[in-house]
Amino acid sequence: SQKVKDAVLIPRYARINEHKITIGKAIKSFKNEGYTLVDCPENFSELGLKDFCVDRHLPDMLVFHQKTDFHAHPFYLNGNMILQDKASCFPAHVCQPTKGAHAIDACAAPGNKTSHLSALMKNTGKIWAFDLDSRRLDLLKKLTYKAGCKNINPVHGSFLETDPNDTQFAEVEYLLLDPSCSGSGIISRLDHLVDDDDEKKKNGKDADGKTQKERLQNLADFQISIIEHALKFPKAKRVVYSTCSIHPEENEHVVKTVLKRHPDFKLATRESVLPTWNRRGIPEEINGNKDLAECVVRTVPAEDLTNGFFVACFVRKSPNEQAEK
Ligand code: SAM
């Protein structure tokens, strides 16, 4: 409804594509255009019409007033910047792929996170980008070409059907998993949160004959299968899971199930999962375990001025840690 749209005015986030331009040069160019670089305010709604700042959590992100329209800007058209919500830039930063590494983006199209991984890897190493949907994969090819990515191998097909023991994947250490989800955190879809019929919908059935509970369960089962498949890659080191959902069923509950079934993996701790981001998981949704909740990241649209998002990172336990069990 209009009420929610008015309440959540997301600023214009622009991820600077370091394949094409440095953040320093981009800043200089925006200043020349008449924008003023300011210290990042606590609340982005305080940004003036011609102000911009470097995001305090993501070093490759510039933040502008919400009314800034960059769709005809040369930097957008030539791939120097990517108009991507701040929270959706979290997963690649959490993944931390190194130069020369081998990585997989399991549910990759349209490829915004793939091109981000590519930028962080400085166009070295290799990224296999899977997607089930050929039209979306075509878009990924176009967008990653425009972004100057040279280390991406797009693959049309289900990630679930890849063989983790295939020799071509022998060195894959980084996996980014951004599977289909309810999308309940996306701002334009937040209307249902203030819908008087919300409770009714929860218990009633939708056109597909499923209750919300059943739909979330189906999504969660799929999300868990994607994570479990990723954990089978022999050298998997950092496996990042994300959703743009606000439902614990797709977030903390999924993580809880995977940890229970895979004692050889644990969650990466806060120190390597956006340590400066203060909104973490909901302890009550993860066995009341505050330590586990600290390891994961959440965003809340009305308060963080981003889409609603969730990120967790699974890491393999060391042989010593595994022996302790
Ligand atoms: N990561 C993308 C980005 O940032 O641009 C967005 C990914 S979107 C949330 C989920 C994608 O998963 C969809 O494009 C969908 O076609 C794809 N998908 C669903 N099931 C899949 C599967 N089994 N294997 C690979 N891709 C799948």
Short mmCIF file of C-alpha atoms and ligand atoms in Angstrom, two decimals:
data_model
loop_
_atom_site.label_atom_id
_atom_site.label_comp_id
_atom_site.label_asym_id
_atom_site.label_seq_id
_atom_site.Cartn_x
_atom_site.Cartn_y
_atom_site.Cartn_z
CA SER A 1 0.00 0.00 0.00
CA GLN A 2 1.01 3.62 -0.35
CA LYS A 3 1.55 3.77 3.42
CA VAL A 4 4.48 1.36 3.28
CA LYS A 5 5.98 2.87 0.13
CA ASP A 6 5.95 6.26 1.80
CA ALA A 7 7.45 4.89 4.97
CA VAL A 8 10.40 3.19 3.26
CA LEU A 9 12.18 5.57 0.95
CA ILE A 10 15.25 3.72 -0.12
CA PRO A 11 18.16 5.92 -1.22
CA ARG A 12 19.79 5.44 -4.62
CA TYR A 13 22.53 2.91 -4.13
CA ALA A 14 25.21 2.66 -6.82
CA ARG A 15 27.83 -0.09 -6.73
CA ILE A 16 30.96 1.12 -8.44
CA ASN A 17 32.24 -1.52 -10.83
CA GLU A 18 35.94 -1.74 -10.15
CA HIS A 19 36.51 -3.61 -13.44
CA LYS A 20 35.89 -0.29 -15.13
CA ILE A 21 36.64 2.57 -12.75
CA THR A 22 38.13 3.09 -9.30
CA ILE A 23 35.98 4.44 -6.50
CA GLY A 24 38.31 7.47 -6.32
CA LYS A 25 37.78 8.33 -9.99
CA ALA A 26 34.03 7.79 -9.70
CA ILE A 27 33.86 10.18 -6.72
CA LYS A 28 35.85 12.79 -8.62
CA SER A 29 33.56 12.51 -11.60
CA PHE A 30 30.39 12.89 -9.50
CA LYS A 31 31.90 15.95 -7.79
CA ASN A 32 32.59 17.45 -11.23
CA GLU A 33 28.94 16.87 -12.06
CA GLY A 34 27.92 19.02 -9.10
CA TYR A 35 27.35 16.41 -6.39
CA THR A 36 28.79 17.06 -2.91
CA LEU A 37 30.63 14.29 -1.08
CA VAL A 38 29.49 14.22 2.57
CA ASP A 39 30.17 11.99 5.58
CA CYS A 40 27.64 9.19 5.63
CA PRO A 41 24.72 10.26 7.83
CA GLU A 42 23.33 7.81 10.43
CA ASN A 43 20.11 7.89 8.46
CA PHE A 44 20.26 8.07 4.68
CA SER A 45 17.03 10.06 4.57
CA GLU A 46 19.17 13.01 5.75
CA LEU A 47 21.11 13.04 2.44
CA GLY A 48 20.47 16.25 0.52
CA LEU A 49 19.27 16.21 -3.10
CA LYS A 50 22.80 16.65 -4.49
CA ASP A 51 24.70 14.93 -1.66
CA PHE A 52 26.41 11.57 -1.90
CA CYS A 53 28.59 9.46 0.38
CA VAL A 54 30.68 6.31 0.48
CA ASP A 55 28.69 3.66 2.32
CA ARG A 56 30.05 2.98 5.80
CA HIS A 57 29.79 -0.82 5.42
CA LEU A 58 30.58 -1.43 1.75
CA PRO A 59 33.65 0.32 0.34
CA ASP A 60 32.51 -0.06 -3.29
CA MET A 61 29.11 1.55 -2.78
CA LEU A 62 28.07 5.17 -3.22
CA VAL A 63 24.79 6.40 -1.77
CA PHE A 64 22.70 9.23 -3.22
CA HIS A 65 19.37 10.91 -2.46
CA GLN A 66 16.38 8.65 -3.13
CA LYS A 67 15.18 10.89 -5.97
CA THR A 68 18.40 10.53 -7.96
CA ASP A 69 17.65 8.84 -11.26
CA PHE A 70 20.69 7.28 -12.87
CA HIS A 71 19.00 5.18 -15.54
CA ALA A 72 20.23 7.52 -18.30
CA HIS A 73 23.59 8.28 -16.64
CA PRO A 74 26.68 7.37 -18.73
CA PHE A 75 28.16 5.42 -15.79
CA TYR A 76 25.08 3.22 -15.70
CA LEU A 77 24.94 2.83 -19.47
CA ASN A 78 28.63 1.95 -19.82
CA GLY A 79 28.76 -0.44 -16.86
CA ASN A 80 30.87 1.78 -14.59
CA MET A 81 28.19 1.50 -11.94
CA ILE A 82 25.56 -1.08 -11.13
CA LEU A 83 22.27 0.02 -9.59
CA GLN A 84 21.97 -2.64 -6.94
CA ASP A 85 20.32 -2.53 -3.53
CA LYS A 86 22.81 -2.28 -0.69
CA ALA A 87 21.72 -5.49 1.04
CA SER A 88 22.05 -7.51 -2.15
CA CYS A 89 25.72 -6.51 -2.21
CA PHE A 90 26.29 -8.20 1.15
CA PRO A 91 26.65 -11.82 -0.10
CA ALA A 92 29.67 -11.25 -2.39
CA HIS A 93 31.45 -9.29 0.36
CA VAL A 94 30.72 -12.05 2.85
CA CYS A 95 31.97 -14.68 0.39
CA GLN A 96 35.39 -12.98 0.15
CA PRO A 97 36.68 -14.87 -2.90
CA THR A 98 40.41 -14.34 -3.37
CA LYS A 99 42.29 -13.53 -6.57
CA GLY A 100 42.71 -16.60 -8.77
CA ALA A 101 40.12 -18.61 -6.83
CA HIS A 102 37.48 -20.91 -8.26
CA ALA A 103 33.90 -20.00 -7.31
CA ILE A 104 30.34 -21.02 -8.08
CA ASP A 105 27.29 -18.78 -8.21
CA ALA A 106 24.61 -21.45 -8.00
CA CYS A 107 21.45 -19.43 -8.77
CA ALA A 108 23.06 -16.61 -10.61
CA ALA A 109 20.75 -14.80 -13.05
CA PRO A 110 20.43 -11.93 -13.77
CA GLY A 111 23.98 -11.82 -12.44
CA ASN A 112 24.39 -8.83 -10.18
CA LYS A 113 26.07 -10.92 -7.51
CA THR A 114 28.12 -12.76 -10.15
CA SER A 115 29.59 -9.52 -11.49
CA HIS A 116 30.24 -8.42 -7.91
CA LEU A 117 32.17 -11.65 -7.20
CA SER A 118 34.06 -11.09 -10.45
CA ALA A 119 35.00 -7.55 -9.38
CA LEU A 120 36.20 -8.73 -5.96
CA MET A 121 38.31 -11.40 -7.72
CA LYS A 122 39.77 -8.72 -10.03
CA ASN A 123 38.72 -10.69 -13.11
CA THR A 124 41.00 -13.61 -12.21
CA GLY A 125 40.24 -17.25 -11.41
CA LYS A 126 36.93 -18.69 -12.54
CA ILE A 127 33.24 -18.37 -11.66
CA TRP A 128 30.69 -20.92 -12.85
CA ALA A 129 27.33 -19.15 -12.98
CA PHE A 130 24.40 -21.56 -13.06
CA ASP A 131 20.78 -20.79 -13.77
CA LEU A 132 17.82 -22.92 -14.66
CA ASP A 133 16.09 -20.22 -16.68
CA SER A 134 17.67 -19.69 -20.11
CA ARG A 135 16.14 -16.22 -20.64
CA ARG A 136 17.45 -15.03 -17.31
CA LEU A 137 20.83 -16.58 -18.10
CA ASP A 138 20.91 -14.63 -21.38
CA LEU A 139 20.41 -11.48 -19.35
CA LEU A 140 23.30 -12.53 -17.10
CA LYS A 141 25.52 -12.93 -20.16
CA LYS A 142 24.59 -9.44 -21.35
CA LEU A 143 24.98 -7.76 -17.96
CA THR A 144 28.27 -9.41 -17.08
CA TYR A 145 29.65 -8.57 -20.54
CA LYS A 146 28.61 -4.94 -20.05
CA ALA A 147 30.33 -5.01 -16.66
CA GLY A 148 33.60 -6.16 -18.26
CA CYS A 149 33.69 -9.56 -16.53
CA LYS A 150 36.10 -12.02 -18.13
CA ASN A 151 36.20 -14.81 -15.59
CA ILE A 152 32.59 -16.07 -15.78
CA ASN A 153 31.43 -19.34 -17.28
CA PRO A 154 27.61 -19.20 -17.60
CA VAL A 155 25.95 -22.62 -17.41
CA HIS A 156 22.33 -23.28 -18.31
CA GLY A 157 20.96 -25.97 -16.01
CA SER A 158 20.15 -26.92 -12.47
CA PHE A 159 22.91 -26.51 -9.93
CA LEU A 160 21.40 -29.53 -8.19
CA GLU A 161 22.34 -31.68 -11.17
CA THR A 162 26.02 -30.77 -11.18
CA ASP A 163 28.42 -33.42 -9.97
CA PRO A 164 30.40 -31.97 -7.06
CA ASN A 165 33.13 -34.53 -7.72
CA ASP A 166 33.57 -33.55 -11.35
CA THR A 167 37.30 -32.77 -11.71
CA GLN A 168 36.55 -29.32 -13.18
CA PHE A 169 35.18 -28.31 -9.75
CA ALA A 170 38.08 -29.80 -7.79
CA GLU A 171 39.40 -26.38 -6.73
CA VAL A 172 36.06 -24.68 -6.02
CA GLU A 173 36.32 -23.06 -2.58
CA TYR A 174 33.71 -20.31 -2.71
CA LEU A 175 30.01 -20.87 -3.36
CA LEU A 176 27.36 -18.18 -3.41
CA LEU A 177 23.79 -19.44 -3.06
CA ASP A 178 20.98 -17.01 -3.70
CA PRO A 179 18.10 -19.38 -4.49
CA SER A 180 14.53 -18.48 -5.34
CA CYS A 181 12.67 -17.30 -2.24
CA SER A 182 9.34 -15.72 -1.33
CA GLY A 183 10.77 -12.25 -2.05
CA SER A 184 8.89 -11.01 1.00
CA GLY A 185 11.64 -8.50 1.82
CA ILE A 186 11.47 -6.66 -1.49
CA ILE A 187 10.10 -3.21 -0.86
CA SER A 188 7.50 -3.16 -3.61
CA ARG A 189 6.14 -6.42 -2.25
CA LEU A 190 5.88 -5.25 1.33
CA ASP A 191 2.26 -4.23 0.87
CA HIS A 192 1.04 -7.45 2.39
CA LEU A 193 2.55 -6.45 5.72
CA VAL A 194 -0.12 -3.83 6.26
CA ASP A 195 -2.86 -5.72 4.52
CA ASP A 196 -5.79 -6.27 6.87
CA ASP A 197 -6.35 -9.59 5.16
CA ASP A 198 -2.84 -10.76 6.03
CA GLU A 199 -3.92 -13.12 8.80
CA LYS A 200 -6.66 -14.48 6.63
CA LYS A 201 -4.19 -15.15 3.78
CA LYS A 202 -1.81 -16.88 6.14
CA ASN A 203 -4.38 -19.51 7.04
CA GLY A 204 -6.44 -19.41 3.87
CA LYS A 205 -5.31 -20.79 0.54
CA ASP A 206 -4.02 -18.88 -2.46
CA ALA A 207 -4.82 -19.47 -6.14
CA ASP A 208 -2.36 -22.39 -6.22
CA GLY A 209 -4.33 -24.08 -3.43
CA LYS A 210 -1.44 -23.83 -0.95
CA THR A 211 -1.38 -22.09 2.40
CA GLN A 212 1.43 -19.64 3.09
CA LYS A 213 2.87 -22.18 5.51
CA GLU A 214 2.98 -24.84 2.80
CA ARG A 215 4.54 -22.47 0.29
CA LEU A 216 7.24 -21.43 2.73
CA GLN A 217 7.92 -25.07 3.56
CA ASN A 218 8.35 -25.91 -0.14
CA LEU A 219 10.73 -22.98 -0.60
CA ALA A 220 12.69 -23.93 2.51
CA ASP A 221 13.03 -27.55 1.33
CA PHE A 222 14.42 -26.29 -1.99
CA GLN A 223 16.76 -23.80 -0.27
CA ILE A 224 18.07 -26.53 2.04
CA SER A 225 18.69 -28.84 -0.94
CA ILE A 226 20.74 -26.11 -2.66
CA ILE A 227 22.89 -25.59 0.46
CA GLU A 228 23.33 -29.32 1.04
CA HIS A 229 24.45 -29.78 -2.56
CA ALA A 230 26.98 -26.96 -2.18
CA LEU A 231 28.45 -28.55 0.94
CA LYS A 232 29.32 -31.65 -1.13
CA PHE A 233 31.97 -29.81 -3.16
CA PRO A 234 35.20 -31.33 -1.83
CA LYS A 235 37.05 -28.03 -1.29
CA ALA A 236 34.03 -25.89 -0.29
CA LYS A 237 35.46 -23.36 2.16
CA ARG A 238 32.97 -20.46 2.34
CA VAL A 239 29.38 -21.20 1.33
CA VAL A 240 27.24 -18.07 1.47
CA TYR A 241 23.46 -18.38 1.62
CA SER A 242 21.16 -15.41 1.06
CA THR A 243 17.50 -14.58 0.59
CA CYS A 244 15.46 -11.44 0.09
CA SER A 245 12.90 -12.84 2.49
CA ILE A 246 11.93 -11.64 5.93
CA HIS A 247 10.46 -15.01 6.96
CA PRO A 248 12.46 -16.99 9.54
CA GLU A 249 11.24 -20.17 7.81
CA GLU A 250 13.52 -19.33 4.84
CA ASN A 251 16.30 -17.87 6.96
CA GLU A 252 17.24 -18.91 10.51
CA HIS A 253 15.20 -22.14 10.28
CA VAL A 254 16.99 -23.19 7.08
CA VAL A 255 20.37 -22.53 8.71
CA LYS A 256 19.34 -24.46 11.83
CA THR A 257 18.37 -27.53 9.76
CA VAL A 258 21.57 -27.49 7.71
CA LEU A 259 23.79 -27.18 10.81
CA LYS A 260 22.00 -30.06 12.46
CA ARG A 261 22.46 -32.31 9.43
CA HIS A 262 26.08 -31.34 8.68
CA PRO A 263 28.24 -31.46 11.79
CA ASP A 264 31.35 -30.99 9.62
CA PHE A 265 30.28 -27.39 8.91
CA LYS A 266 29.68 -24.40 11.18
CA LEU A 267 28.71 -20.78 10.69
CA ALA A 268 31.45 -18.24 10.00
CA THR A 269 31.61 -15.91 12.96
CA ARG A 270 30.65 -12.25 12.97
CA GLU A 271 34.30 -11.16 12.44
CA SER A 272 34.14 -12.32 8.81
CA VAL A 273 30.44 -11.67 8.17
CA LEU A 274 30.06 -7.88 7.93
CA PRO A 275 31.20 -7.27 11.50
CA THR A 276 30.17 -3.61 11.45
CA TRP A 277 26.57 -4.43 10.51
CA ASN A 278 24.65 -4.46 13.78
CA ARG A 279 21.40 -6.15 12.83
CA ARG A 280 21.99 -9.85 13.26
CA GLY A 281 19.72 -12.93 13.25
CA ILE A 282 16.76 -13.53 15.54
CA PRO A 283 17.94 -15.77 18.42
CA GLU A 284 14.42 -17.09 19.16
CA GLU A 285 14.31 -18.48 15.62
CA ILE A 286 17.61 -20.35 15.94
CA ASN A 287 17.28 -22.49 19.08
CA GLY A 288 17.39 -19.37 21.28
CA ASN A 289 21.12 -19.38 20.50
CA LYS A 290 22.47 -15.81 20.62
CA ASP A 291 25.92 -16.87 19.41
CA LEU A 292 24.51 -18.43 16.25
CA ALA A 293 22.21 -15.45 15.66
CA GLU A 294 25.27 -13.15 15.88
CA CYS A 295 26.88 -15.02 12.98
CA VAL A 296 24.14 -14.12 10.49
CA VAL A 297 22.96 -10.82 9.05
CA ARG A 298 19.48 -9.44 8.58
CA THR A 299 18.14 -6.19 7.21
CA VAL A 300 14.80 -4.56 7.97
CA PRO A 301 13.51 -2.22 5.25
CA ALA A 302 11.91 0.47 7.40
CA GLU A 303 14.95 0.79 9.65
CA ASP A 304 17.90 -0.01 7.38
CA LEU A 305 16.51 1.56 4.18
CA THR A 306 17.37 -1.51 2.11
CA ASN A 307 15.31 -4.45 0.94
CA GLY A 308 14.69 -7.07 3.62
CA PHE A 309 17.57 -9.52 3.38
CA PHE A 310 19.29 -12.42 5.14
CA VAL A 311 22.87 -13.70 4.80
CA ALA A 312 24.69 -16.63 6.45
CA CYS A 313 28.05 -18.18 5.67
CA PHE A 314 28.88 -21.84 6.26
CA VAL A 315 32.53 -22.78 6.71
CA ARG A 316 34.12 -26.19 6.98
CA LYS A 317 35.31 -27.16 10.43
CA SER A 318 39.02 -27.89 10.78
CA PRO A 319 40.00 -31.58 11.22
CA ASN A 320 40.62 -30.84 14.93
CA GLU A 321 37.18 -29.31 15.37
CA GLN A 322 35.62 -32.24 13.56
CA ALA A 323 37.48 -34.70 15.79
CA GLU A 324 36.12 -32.95 18.91
CA LYS A 325 32.59 -34.04 18.03
N1 SAM B 1 21.66 -14.06 -7.67
C1 SAM B 1 20.84 -13.36 -8.64
C2 SAM B 1 21.30 -11.90 -8.71
O1 SAM B 1 21.77 -11.38 -7.69
O2 SAM B 1 21.23 -11.28 -9.76
C3 SAM B 1 19.36 -13.50 -8.33
C4 SAM B 1 18.93 -14.95 -8.22
S1 SAM B 1 17.21 -15.23 -8.06
C5 SAM B 1 16.91 -14.86 -6.39
C6 SAM B 1 17.11 -16.97 -8.06
C7 SAM B 1 17.50 -17.63 -9.37
O3 SAM B 1 17.62 -19.04 -9.15
C8 SAM B 1 16.49 -17.50 -10.50
O4 SAM B 1 17.09 -16.88 -11.61
C9 SAM B 1 16.11 -18.95 -10.85
O5 SAM B 1 15.92 -19.16 -12.24
C10 SAM B 1 17.31 -19.70 -10.35
N2 SAM B 1 17.11 -21.14 -10.02
C11 SAM B 1 16.05 -21.74 -9.43
N3 SAM B 1 16.29 -23.06 -9.26
C12 SAM B 1 17.55 -23.29 -9.71
C13 SAM B 1 18.37 -24.44 -9.81
N4 SAM B 1 17.95 -25.64 -9.37
N5 SAM B 1 19.60 -24.32 -10.34
C14 SAM B 1 20.05 -23.11 -10.78
N6 SAM B 1 19.31 -21.99 -10.72
C15 SAM B 1 18.08 -22.07 -10.20
#
